[in-house]
Every structure is written in C-alpha cells, then in structure tokens.
Tab-separated table of C-alpha atoms in Angstrom:
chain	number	residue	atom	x	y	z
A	985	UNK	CA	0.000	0.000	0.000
A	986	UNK	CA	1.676	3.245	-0.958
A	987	UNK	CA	0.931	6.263	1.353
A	988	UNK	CA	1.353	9.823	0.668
A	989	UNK	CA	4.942	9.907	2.231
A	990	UNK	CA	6.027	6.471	0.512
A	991	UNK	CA	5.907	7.774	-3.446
A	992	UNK	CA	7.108	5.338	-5.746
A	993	UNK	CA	10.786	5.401	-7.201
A	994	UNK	CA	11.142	6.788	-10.308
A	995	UNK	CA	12.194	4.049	-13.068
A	996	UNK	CA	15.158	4.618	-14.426
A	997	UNK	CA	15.709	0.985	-15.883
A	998	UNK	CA	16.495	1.826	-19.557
A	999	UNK	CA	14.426	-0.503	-22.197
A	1000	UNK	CA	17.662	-1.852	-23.921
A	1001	UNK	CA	15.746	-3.939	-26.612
A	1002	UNK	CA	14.076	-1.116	-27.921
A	1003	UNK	CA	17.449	1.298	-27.821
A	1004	UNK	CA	19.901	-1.343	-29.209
A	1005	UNK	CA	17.394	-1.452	-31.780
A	1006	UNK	CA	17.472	2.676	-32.154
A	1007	UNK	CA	21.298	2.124	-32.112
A	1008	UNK	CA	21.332	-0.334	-34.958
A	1009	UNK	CA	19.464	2.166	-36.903
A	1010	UNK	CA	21.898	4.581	-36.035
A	1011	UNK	CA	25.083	2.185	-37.262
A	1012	UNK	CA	22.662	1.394	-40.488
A	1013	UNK	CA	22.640	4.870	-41.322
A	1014	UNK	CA	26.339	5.352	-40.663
A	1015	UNK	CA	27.905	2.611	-42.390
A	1016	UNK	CA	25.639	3.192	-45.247
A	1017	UNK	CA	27.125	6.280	-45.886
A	1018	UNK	CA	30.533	5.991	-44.921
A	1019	UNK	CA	30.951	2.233	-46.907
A	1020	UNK	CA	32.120	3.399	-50.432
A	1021	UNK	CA	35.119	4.800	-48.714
A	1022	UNK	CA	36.208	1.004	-48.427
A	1023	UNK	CA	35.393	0.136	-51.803
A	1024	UNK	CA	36.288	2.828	-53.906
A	1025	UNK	CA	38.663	1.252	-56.282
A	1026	UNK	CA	36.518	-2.035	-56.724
A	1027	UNK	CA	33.370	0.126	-57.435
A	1028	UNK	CA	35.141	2.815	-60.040
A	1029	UNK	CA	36.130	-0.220	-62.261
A	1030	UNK	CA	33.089	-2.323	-61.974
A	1031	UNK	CA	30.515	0.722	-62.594
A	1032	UNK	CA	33.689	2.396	-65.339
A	1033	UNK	CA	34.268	5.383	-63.729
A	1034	UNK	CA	37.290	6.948	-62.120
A	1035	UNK	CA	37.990	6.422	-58.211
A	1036	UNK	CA	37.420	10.190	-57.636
A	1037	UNK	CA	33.976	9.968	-59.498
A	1038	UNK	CA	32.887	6.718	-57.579
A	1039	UNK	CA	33.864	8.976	-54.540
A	1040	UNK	CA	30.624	10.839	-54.989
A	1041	UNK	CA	28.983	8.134	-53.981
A	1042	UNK	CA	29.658	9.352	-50.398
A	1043	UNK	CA	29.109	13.251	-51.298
A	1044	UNK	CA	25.755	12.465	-53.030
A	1045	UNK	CA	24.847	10.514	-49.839
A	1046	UNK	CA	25.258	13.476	-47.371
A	1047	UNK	CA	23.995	15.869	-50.302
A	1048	UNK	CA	20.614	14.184	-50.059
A	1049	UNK	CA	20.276	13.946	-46.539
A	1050	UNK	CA	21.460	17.743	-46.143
A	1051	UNK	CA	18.916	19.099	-48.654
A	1052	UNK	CA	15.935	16.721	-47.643
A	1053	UNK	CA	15.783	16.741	-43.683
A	1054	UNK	CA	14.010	19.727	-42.792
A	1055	UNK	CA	11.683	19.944	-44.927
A	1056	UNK	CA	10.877	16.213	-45.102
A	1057	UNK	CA	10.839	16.176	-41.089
A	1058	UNK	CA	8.610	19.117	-41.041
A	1059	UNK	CA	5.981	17.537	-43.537
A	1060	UNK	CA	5.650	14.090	-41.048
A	1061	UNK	CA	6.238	15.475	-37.752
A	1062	UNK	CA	2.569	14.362	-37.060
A	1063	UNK	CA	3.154	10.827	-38.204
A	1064	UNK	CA	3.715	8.097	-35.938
A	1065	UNK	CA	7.144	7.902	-34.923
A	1066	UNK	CA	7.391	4.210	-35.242
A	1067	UNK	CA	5.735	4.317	-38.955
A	1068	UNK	CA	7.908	7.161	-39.767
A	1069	UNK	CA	10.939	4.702	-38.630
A	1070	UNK	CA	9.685	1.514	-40.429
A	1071	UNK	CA	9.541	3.776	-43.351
A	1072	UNK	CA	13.180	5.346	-42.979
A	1073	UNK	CA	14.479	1.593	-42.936
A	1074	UNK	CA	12.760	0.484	-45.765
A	1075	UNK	CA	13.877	3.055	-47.855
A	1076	UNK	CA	16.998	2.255	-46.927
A	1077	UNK	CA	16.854	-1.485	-47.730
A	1078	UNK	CA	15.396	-0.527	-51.076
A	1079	UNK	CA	18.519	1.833	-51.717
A	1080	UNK	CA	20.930	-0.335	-50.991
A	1081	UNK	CA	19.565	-3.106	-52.751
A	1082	UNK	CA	19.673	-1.128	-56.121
A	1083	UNK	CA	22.983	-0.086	-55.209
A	1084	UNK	CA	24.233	-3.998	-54.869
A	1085	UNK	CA	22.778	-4.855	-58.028
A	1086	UNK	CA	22.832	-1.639	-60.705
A	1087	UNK	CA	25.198	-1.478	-62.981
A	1088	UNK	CA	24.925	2.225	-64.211
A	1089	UNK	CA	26.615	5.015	-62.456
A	1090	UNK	CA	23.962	7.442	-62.265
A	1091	UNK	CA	21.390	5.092	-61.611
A	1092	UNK	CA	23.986	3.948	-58.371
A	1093	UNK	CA	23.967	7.644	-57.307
A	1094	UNK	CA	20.535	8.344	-57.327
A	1095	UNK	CA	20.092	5.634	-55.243
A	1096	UNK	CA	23.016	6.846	-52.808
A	1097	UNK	CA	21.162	10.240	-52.819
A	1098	UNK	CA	17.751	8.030	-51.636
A	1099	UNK	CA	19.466	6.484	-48.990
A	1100	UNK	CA	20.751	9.881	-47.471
A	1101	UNK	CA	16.719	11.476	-48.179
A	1102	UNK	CA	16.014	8.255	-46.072
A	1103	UNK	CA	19.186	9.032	-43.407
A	1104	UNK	CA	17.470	12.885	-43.213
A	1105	UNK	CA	14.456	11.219	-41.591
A	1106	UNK	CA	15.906	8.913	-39.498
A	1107	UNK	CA	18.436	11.283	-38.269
A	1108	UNK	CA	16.077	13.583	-37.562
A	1109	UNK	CA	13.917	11.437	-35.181
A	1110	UNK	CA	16.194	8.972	-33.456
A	1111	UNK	CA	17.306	10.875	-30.473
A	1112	UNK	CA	13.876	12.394	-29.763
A	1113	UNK	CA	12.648	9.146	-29.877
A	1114	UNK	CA	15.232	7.462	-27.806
A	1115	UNK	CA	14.329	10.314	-25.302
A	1116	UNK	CA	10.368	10.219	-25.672
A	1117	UNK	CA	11.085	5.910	-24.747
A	1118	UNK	CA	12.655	6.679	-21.258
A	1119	UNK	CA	11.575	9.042	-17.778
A	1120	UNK	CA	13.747	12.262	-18.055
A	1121	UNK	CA	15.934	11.795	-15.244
A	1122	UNK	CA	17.543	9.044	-17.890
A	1123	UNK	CA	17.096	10.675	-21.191
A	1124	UNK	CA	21.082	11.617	-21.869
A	1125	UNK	CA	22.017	7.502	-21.070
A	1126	UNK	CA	19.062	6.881	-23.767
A	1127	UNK	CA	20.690	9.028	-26.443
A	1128	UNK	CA	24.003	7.555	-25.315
A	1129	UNK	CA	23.155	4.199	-25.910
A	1130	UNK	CA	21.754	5.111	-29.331
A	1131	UNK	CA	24.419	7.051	-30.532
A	1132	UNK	CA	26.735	4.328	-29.887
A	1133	UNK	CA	25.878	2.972	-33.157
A	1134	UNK	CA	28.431	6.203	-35.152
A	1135	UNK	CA	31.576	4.527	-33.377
A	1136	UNK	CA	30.826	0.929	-34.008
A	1137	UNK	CA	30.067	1.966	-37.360
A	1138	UNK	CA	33.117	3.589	-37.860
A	1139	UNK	CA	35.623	1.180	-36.419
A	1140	UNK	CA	33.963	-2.022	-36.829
A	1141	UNK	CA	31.122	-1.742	-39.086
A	1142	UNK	CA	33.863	-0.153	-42.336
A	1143	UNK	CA	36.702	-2.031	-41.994
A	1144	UNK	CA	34.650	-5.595	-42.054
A	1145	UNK	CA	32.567	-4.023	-44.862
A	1146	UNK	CA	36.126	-3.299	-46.815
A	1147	UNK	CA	37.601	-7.034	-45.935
A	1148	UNK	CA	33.995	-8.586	-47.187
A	1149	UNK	CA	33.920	-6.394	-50.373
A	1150	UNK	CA	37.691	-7.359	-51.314
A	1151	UNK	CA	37.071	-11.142	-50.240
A	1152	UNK	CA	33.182	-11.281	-51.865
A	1153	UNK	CA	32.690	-8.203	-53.763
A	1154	UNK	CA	31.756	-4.903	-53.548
A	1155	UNK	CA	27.928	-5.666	-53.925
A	1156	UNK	CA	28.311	-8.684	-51.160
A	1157	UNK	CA	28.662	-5.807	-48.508
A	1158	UNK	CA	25.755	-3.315	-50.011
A	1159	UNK	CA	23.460	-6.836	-50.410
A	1160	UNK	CA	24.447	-7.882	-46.690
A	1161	UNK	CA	23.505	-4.494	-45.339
A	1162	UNK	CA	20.112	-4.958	-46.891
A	1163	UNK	CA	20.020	-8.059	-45.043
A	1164	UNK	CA	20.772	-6.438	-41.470
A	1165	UNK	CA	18.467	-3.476	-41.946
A	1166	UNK	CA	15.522	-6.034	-43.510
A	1167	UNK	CA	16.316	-7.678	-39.820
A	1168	UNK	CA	16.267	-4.390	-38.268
A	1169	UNK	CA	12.948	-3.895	-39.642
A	1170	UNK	CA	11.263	-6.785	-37.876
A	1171	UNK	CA	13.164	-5.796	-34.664
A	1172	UNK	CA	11.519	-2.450	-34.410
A	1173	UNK	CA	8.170	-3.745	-35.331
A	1174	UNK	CA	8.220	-6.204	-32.823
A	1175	UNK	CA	10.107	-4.517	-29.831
A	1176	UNK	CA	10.279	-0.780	-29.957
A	1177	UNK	CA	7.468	0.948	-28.686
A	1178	UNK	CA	5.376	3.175	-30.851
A	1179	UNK	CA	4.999	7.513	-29.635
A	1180	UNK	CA	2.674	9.934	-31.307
A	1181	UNK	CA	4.339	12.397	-33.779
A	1182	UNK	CA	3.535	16.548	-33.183
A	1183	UNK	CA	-0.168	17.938	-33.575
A	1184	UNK	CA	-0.446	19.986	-37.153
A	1185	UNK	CA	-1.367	22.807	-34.420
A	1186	UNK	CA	1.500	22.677	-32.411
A	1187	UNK	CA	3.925	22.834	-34.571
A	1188	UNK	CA	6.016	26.057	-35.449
A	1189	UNK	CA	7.880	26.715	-38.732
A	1190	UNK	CA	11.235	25.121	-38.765
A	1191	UNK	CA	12.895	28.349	-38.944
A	1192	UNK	CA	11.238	29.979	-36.735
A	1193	UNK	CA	13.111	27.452	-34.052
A	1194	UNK	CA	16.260	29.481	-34.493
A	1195	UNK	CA	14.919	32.103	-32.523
A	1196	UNK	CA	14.406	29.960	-29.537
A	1197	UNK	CA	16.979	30.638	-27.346
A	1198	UNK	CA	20.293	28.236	-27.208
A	1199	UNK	CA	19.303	26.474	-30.590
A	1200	UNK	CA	21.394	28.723	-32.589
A	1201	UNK	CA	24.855	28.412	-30.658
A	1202	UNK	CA	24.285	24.657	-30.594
A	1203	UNK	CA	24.132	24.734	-34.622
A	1204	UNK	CA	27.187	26.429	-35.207
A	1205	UNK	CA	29.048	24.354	-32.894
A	1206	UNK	CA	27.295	21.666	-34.553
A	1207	UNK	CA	28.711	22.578	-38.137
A	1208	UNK	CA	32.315	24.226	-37.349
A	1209	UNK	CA	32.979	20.748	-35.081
A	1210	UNK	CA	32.020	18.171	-37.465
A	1211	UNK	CA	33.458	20.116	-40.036
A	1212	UNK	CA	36.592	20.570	-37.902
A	1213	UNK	CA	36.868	16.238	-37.783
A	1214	UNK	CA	36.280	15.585	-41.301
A	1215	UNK	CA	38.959	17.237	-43.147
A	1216	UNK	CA	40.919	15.345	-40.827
A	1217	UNK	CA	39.134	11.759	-40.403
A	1218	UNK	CA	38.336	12.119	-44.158
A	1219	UNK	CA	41.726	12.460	-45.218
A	1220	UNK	CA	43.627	10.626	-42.545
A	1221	UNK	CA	45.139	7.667	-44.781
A	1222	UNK	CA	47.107	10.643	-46.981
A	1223	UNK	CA	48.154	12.376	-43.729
A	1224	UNK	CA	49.635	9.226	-42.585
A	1225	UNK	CA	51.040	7.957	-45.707
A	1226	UNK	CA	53.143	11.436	-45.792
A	1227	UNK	CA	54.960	10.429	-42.630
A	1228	UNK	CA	55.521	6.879	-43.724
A	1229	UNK	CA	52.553	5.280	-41.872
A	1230	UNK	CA	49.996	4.636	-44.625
A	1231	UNK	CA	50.051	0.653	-43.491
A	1232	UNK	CA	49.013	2.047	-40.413
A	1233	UNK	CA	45.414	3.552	-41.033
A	1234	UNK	CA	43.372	0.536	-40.276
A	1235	UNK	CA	45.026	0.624	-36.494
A	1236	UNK	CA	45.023	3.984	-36.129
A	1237	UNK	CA	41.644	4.003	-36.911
A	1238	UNK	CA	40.730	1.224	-34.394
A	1239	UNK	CA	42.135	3.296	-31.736
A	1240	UNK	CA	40.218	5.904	-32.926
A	1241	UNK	CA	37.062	3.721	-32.454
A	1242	UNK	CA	38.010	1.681	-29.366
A	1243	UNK	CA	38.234	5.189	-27.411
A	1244	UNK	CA	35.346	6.523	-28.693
A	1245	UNK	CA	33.134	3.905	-27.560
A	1246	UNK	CA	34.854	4.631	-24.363
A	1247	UNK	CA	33.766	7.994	-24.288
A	1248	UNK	CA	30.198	7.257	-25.278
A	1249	UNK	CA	29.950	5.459	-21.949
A	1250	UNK	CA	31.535	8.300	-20.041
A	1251	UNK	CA	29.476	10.852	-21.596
A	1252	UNK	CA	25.952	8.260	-21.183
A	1253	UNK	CA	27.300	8.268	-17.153
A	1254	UNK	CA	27.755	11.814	-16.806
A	1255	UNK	CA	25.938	14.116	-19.235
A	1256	UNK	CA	22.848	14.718	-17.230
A	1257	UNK	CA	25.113	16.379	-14.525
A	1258	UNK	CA	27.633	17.355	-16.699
A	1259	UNK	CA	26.616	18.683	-20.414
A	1260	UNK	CA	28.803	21.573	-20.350
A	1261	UNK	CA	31.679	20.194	-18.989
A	1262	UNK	CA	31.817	17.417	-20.846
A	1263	UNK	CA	31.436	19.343	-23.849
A	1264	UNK	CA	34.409	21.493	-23.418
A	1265	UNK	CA	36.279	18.519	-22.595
A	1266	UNK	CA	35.474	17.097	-25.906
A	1267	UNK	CA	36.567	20.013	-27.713
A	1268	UNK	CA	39.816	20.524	-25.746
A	1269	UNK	CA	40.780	16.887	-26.074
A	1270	UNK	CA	40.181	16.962	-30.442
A	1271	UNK	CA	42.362	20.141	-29.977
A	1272	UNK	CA	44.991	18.281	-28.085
A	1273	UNK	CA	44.617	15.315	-30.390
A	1274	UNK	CA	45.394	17.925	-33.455
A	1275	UNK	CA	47.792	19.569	-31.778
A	1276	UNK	CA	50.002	16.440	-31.017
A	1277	UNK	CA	49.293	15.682	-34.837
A	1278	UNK	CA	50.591	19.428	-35.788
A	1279	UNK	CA	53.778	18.771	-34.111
A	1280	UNK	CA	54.790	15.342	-33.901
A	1281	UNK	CA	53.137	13.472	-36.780
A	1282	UNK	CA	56.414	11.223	-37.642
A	1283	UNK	CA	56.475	9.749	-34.056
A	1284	UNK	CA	54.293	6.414	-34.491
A	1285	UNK	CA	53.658	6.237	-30.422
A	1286	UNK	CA	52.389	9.603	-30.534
A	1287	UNK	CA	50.353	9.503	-33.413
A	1288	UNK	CA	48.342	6.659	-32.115
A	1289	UNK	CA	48.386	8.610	-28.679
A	1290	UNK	CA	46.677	11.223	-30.513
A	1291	UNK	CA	44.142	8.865	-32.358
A	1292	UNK	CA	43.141	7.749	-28.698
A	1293	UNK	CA	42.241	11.261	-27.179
A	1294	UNK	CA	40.504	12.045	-30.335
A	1295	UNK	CA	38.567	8.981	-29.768
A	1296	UNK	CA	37.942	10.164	-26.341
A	1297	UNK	CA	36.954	14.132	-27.505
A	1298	UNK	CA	34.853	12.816	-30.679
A	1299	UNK	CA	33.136	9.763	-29.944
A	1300	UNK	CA	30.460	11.272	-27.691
A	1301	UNK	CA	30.290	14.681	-29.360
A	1302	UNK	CA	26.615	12.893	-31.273
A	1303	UNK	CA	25.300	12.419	-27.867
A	1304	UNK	CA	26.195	16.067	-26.418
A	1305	UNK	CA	24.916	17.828	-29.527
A	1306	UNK	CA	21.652	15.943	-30.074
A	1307	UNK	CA	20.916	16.018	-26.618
A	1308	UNK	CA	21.955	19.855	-26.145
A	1309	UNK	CA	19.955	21.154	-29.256
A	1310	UNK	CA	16.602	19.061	-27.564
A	1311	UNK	CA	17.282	20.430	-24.996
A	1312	UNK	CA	17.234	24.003	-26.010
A	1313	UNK	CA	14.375	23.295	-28.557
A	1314	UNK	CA	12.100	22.440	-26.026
A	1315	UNK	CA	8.891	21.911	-27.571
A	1316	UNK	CA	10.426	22.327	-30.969
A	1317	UNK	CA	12.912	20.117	-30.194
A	1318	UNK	CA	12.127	17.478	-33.501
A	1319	UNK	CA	12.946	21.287	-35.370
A	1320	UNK	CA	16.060	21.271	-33.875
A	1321	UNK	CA	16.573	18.262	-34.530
A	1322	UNK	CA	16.574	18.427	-37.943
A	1323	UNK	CA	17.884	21.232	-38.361
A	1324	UNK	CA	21.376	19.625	-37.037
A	1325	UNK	CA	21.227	17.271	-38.931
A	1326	UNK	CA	21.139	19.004	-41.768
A	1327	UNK	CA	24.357	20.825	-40.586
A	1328	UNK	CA	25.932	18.086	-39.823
A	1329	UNK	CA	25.546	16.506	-43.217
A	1330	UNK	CA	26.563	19.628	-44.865
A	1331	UNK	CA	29.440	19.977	-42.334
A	1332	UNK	CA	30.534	16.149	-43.600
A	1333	UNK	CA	30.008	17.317	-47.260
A	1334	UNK	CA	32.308	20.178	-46.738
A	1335	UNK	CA	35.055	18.703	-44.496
A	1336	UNK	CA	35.508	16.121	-47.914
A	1337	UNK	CA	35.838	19.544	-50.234
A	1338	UNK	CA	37.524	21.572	-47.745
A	1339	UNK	CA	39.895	19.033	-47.074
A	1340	UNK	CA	40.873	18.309	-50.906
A	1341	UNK	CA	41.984	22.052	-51.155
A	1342	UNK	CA	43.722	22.164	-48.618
A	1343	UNK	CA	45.083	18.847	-49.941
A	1344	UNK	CA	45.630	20.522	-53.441
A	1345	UNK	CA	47.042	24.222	-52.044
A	1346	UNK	CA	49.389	22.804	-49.678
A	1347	UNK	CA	49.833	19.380	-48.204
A	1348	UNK	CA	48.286	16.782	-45.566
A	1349	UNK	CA	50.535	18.709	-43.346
A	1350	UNK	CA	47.839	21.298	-43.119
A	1351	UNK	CA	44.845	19.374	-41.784
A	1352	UNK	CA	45.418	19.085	-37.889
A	1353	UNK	CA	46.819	22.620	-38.536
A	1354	UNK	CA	43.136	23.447	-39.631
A	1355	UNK	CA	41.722	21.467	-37.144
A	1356	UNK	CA	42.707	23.567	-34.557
A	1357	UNK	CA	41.828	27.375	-36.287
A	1358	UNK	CA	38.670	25.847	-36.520
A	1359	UNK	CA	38.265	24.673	-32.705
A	1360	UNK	CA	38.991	27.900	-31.326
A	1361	UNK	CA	35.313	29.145	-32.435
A	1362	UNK	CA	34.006	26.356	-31.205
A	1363	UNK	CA	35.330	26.448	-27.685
A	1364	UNK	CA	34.346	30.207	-27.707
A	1365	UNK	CA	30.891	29.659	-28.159
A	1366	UNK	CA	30.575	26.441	-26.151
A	1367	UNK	CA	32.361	28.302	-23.187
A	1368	UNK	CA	30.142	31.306	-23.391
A	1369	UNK	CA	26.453	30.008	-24.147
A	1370	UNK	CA	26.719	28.601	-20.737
A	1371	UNK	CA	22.915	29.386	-19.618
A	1372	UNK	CA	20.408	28.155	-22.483
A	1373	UNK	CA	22.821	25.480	-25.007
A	1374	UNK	CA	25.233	24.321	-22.668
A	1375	UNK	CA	24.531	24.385	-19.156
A	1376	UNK	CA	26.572	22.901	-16.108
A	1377	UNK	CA	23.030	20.635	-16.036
A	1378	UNK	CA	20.671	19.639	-17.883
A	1379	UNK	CA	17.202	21.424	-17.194
C-alpha cells in the first residue's frame, strides 16, 4: 500500500531492446554512408568510372540527406514515430539493394542520394525518440546508448565491410547491409514501442526554431565541429602515408574507435550532470589530439596517442549535440533536430571539399593545422552560451 509519504521510485531501468534497436538504426545509417570509402577502387572499375567519381557516392549521400531533412521532417512530424521509422528503414533497404545490383553510375547515385533522403528522416527522429522511450531523469544515457551505433560503425562496421567487399565483392557488402536493416525492420516492429508524432497545431515553422533561445549556438558548434573532424578523419590515410605510416590507417583508426566507444559510456554516465563540462572537454581533447598531430606526426607512439584522445573528444560529441539542441528546442525540439542534422551533413560534405583544397594548395601537413583554427570558435561559443545550449546541467 503506498501512502502519501512512501511515493514510488522513479524508473530509471532503460528498455535496452528497444534502444539497441534505435542504435542499430543509427550504425545502419552510418555505415551506409561511410561504406564506399572502403570500396572505392573495386566500385570505379566495376561501374567504369574513375575512383574520384565513384567517390561521390559518399558526397551524393550526405547531399541528399542535407537538402531533404528539414523539410521532409517538417511535412511528417505528425506521423507516428514508429511508422515514420519503419519507413526510414525500408527506404533504406530498397537503396541499398539497387545499389548492390545496378550497374549504371547514375542510376547507383541516385540511389546513394535516396538512402541519405532516407538518413534525413531517421536522423532527424532517433534521439527524440530514444528520449520520448525513457523518464527524463535518464534521457542523456538513452541518447548515449543510441548514438553508440556512429563509433561501431566507424571502427567495426567499415573495416569488415572493406575485408567482405575485397574477399566477396563490392555488392556482397551493399546486399548484406540490406540483409541487417531487412532484420532491423522486424526488430523495431516487434520490440520498440510506438509515440505519437507533433499535432499539425502545435507545430512552429522550422525556422522559426532558431529564434528559440540556445538552438542557434548549438548549430554552429554543430557545423564548425564536425566540419573541424572531417577534413581530418576524411583524409587521414594521406596524412599518414606522408609520414611513412599509410600501413598504419586501419590501427590507427581502431584506436580511434576503441576510445570513442569509451567515451560514449563516459558521456551516457555523466551528461545529465555534466553537459557543459563534458562538452568542453570534448573540444579541448580533439584540440589536443590535433595539436600532437601538428607537431609530432612522424612519431608512431604519438600519433596513435593522438588517435586515442581524439577517440575520447569525438566519440560522444553525437550524444552532447543531439541532446543539447533538444534540450534548447524544447517543444520544438524534432525542429532542432533536424535542423542539425542538416548541418551536420553539410558539415561532412564540406570537411571532404575543404579538405581536398587544402590537400591541393598545400599538403596533408595542413589538416590538424586546420583542425585547430577551426576549434577555437568552437570552444568560444561552447564556453560562453553557458545558460540556455550548454549548461553545467541539464534542465
């Protein structure tokens, strides 16, 4: 019998099927987009194009879901989140099922650029439904555990997707990641929990959410960051083949991912006492990672030292962000949203052309050099928008 002075505990037990199942959503999305890096050379001479052409398959990707999120997000924020989901997956199954079997190079891209219009929506709604699933006290370990998927993408997900297309094929890996997400779908039909979109009534124009206080600052640190990490991640294999470590990449890179899936569970432990601090952490530690890059690039220890505490600084930089721009959205928080990612798309498309200048102008010697101009901003703003996008705690 519960009295007035015995209320019951709030649950903070986190529904893990449902979440992992968010998560794999997230790594869908990731490694969908990031794949062709792997592949490059087998796709350019199987589709008869050049390797820089076959490239585009990732630019095209992040075009799509850069152009398509806002307003796409905006025209079914009253649908049902888990429909809207189902239908994000399927149109990614379909995508990369055309992909695995076409044969024509512009018929590949434009189904690239339909797997990043389907990427826009499921970008968009992931973390908001990841929070909407859980009590708020728990919300930042929710986002946490479903933005896990970007690391495990990135240091597992690629390099088995590279060693599968060399040993199998190029259209083996795009064939078997229809065969995960066509998995993925059942999973979320049967075990994530359906929440109501937005009332046609409630909602305000998209742009009018950059008026709401703290949205704004979270934006631009949204696009200057990510931008800031891929001219270098994108280009890292020509940075390290100028100091004689081009064998390298693959380990460097699974430092890379091994600490960031370290700091998603430090920042899923800590970020509802801790956004801000943990956010200037992450910035200072991708500065120190650059920094050590800058200046002692032809020392093998130290270069992998630095691919660790960029591991540490970037891996839960998706959690802080998405969590810090809901947070400041408020009710227009599925805006927000989508408004970063839209930035951070266009951030990713930019770091690839931003990086090839500087590539072409001077060398890979200026990338962590860049790295760091760029981080300065960002620390700036994250250091002063201390009361409404990054707070000591979350509201």
């Amino acid at each position: 019998m519960t009295t007035l002075a015995q209320k019951p505990a709030p649950v903070r037990t986190l529904p893990l099927p449902a979440l992992l199942a968010l998560a794999t959503a997230v790594f869908v999305t990731s490694l969908t987009e990031t794949l062709p890096a792997g592949l490059l050379p087998a796709m350019s001479a199987d589709l008869g194009v050049s390797e820089s052409a076959a490239g585009q398959a990732v630019t095209v990707y992040a075009v799509g879901t850069a152009l398509t999120a806002i307003p796409l997000s905006a025209a079914t924020a009253h649908w049902r989140r888990k429909r809207l989901l189902l239908a994000a997956m399927a149109g990614f199954a379909a995508a990369n099922t055309v992909t695995a079997v076409s044969a024509s190079y512009p018929l590949t891209m434009a189904a690239r650029f339909v797997a990043g219009v389907a990427a826009g929506l499921a970008w968009a709604l992931l973390a908001g439904y990841a929070r909407r699933l859980v009590p708020a006290e728990v919300q930042g370990r929710a986002v946490a555990v479903v933005m896990a998927g970007v690391p495990v993408a990135l240091s597992v997900g690629v390099p088995a997707g590279t060693y599968l297309g060399g040993a199998l094929g190029w259209r083996t890996a795009f064939a078997l990641m229809t065969g995960v997400t066509v998995l993925l779908l059942g999973w979320i039909a049967l075990l994530v929990p359906d929440r109501p979109g937005t009332e046609r009534g409630d909602r305000a124009p998209v742009l009018r959410t950059l008026a709401v206080p703290g949205v704004a600052p979270v934006l631009f640190v949204t696009l200057v960051f990510v931008l800031a990490h891929t001219v270098l991640y994108a280009y890292i294999a020509p940075f390290l083949d100028r100091y004689g470590m081009g064998g390298s990449a693959d380990l460097v890179l699974l430092v890379f991912g091994a600490t960031s899936l370290l700091s998603i569970w430090i920042v899923g432990a800590r970020i509802d006492r801790g956004l801000r601090a943990l956010t200037v952490t992450a910035v200072l530690l991708t500065g120190a990672a650059a920094a050590l890059l800058a200046a002692f690039a032809d020392r093998p220890a130290l270069v992998h030292a630095a691919a660790a505490l960029w591991g540490l600084g970037w891996g839960g930089a998706p959690t802080l962000l998405q969590t810090a721009v809901a947070d400041a959205g408020g009710e227009q928080a599925d805006a927000a949203q989508a408004m970063l990612v839209t930035l951070w798309n266009a951030a990713m498309a930019g770091g690839g052309v931003v990086g090839g200048v500087l590539l072409g102008l001077f060398d890979a010697t200026a990338f962590p050099w860049s790295v760091l101009a760029l981080l300065v901003p960002v620390l700036a703003v994250v250091t002063g928008a201390r009361r409404h996008s990054f707070p000591a705690q979350r509201r």
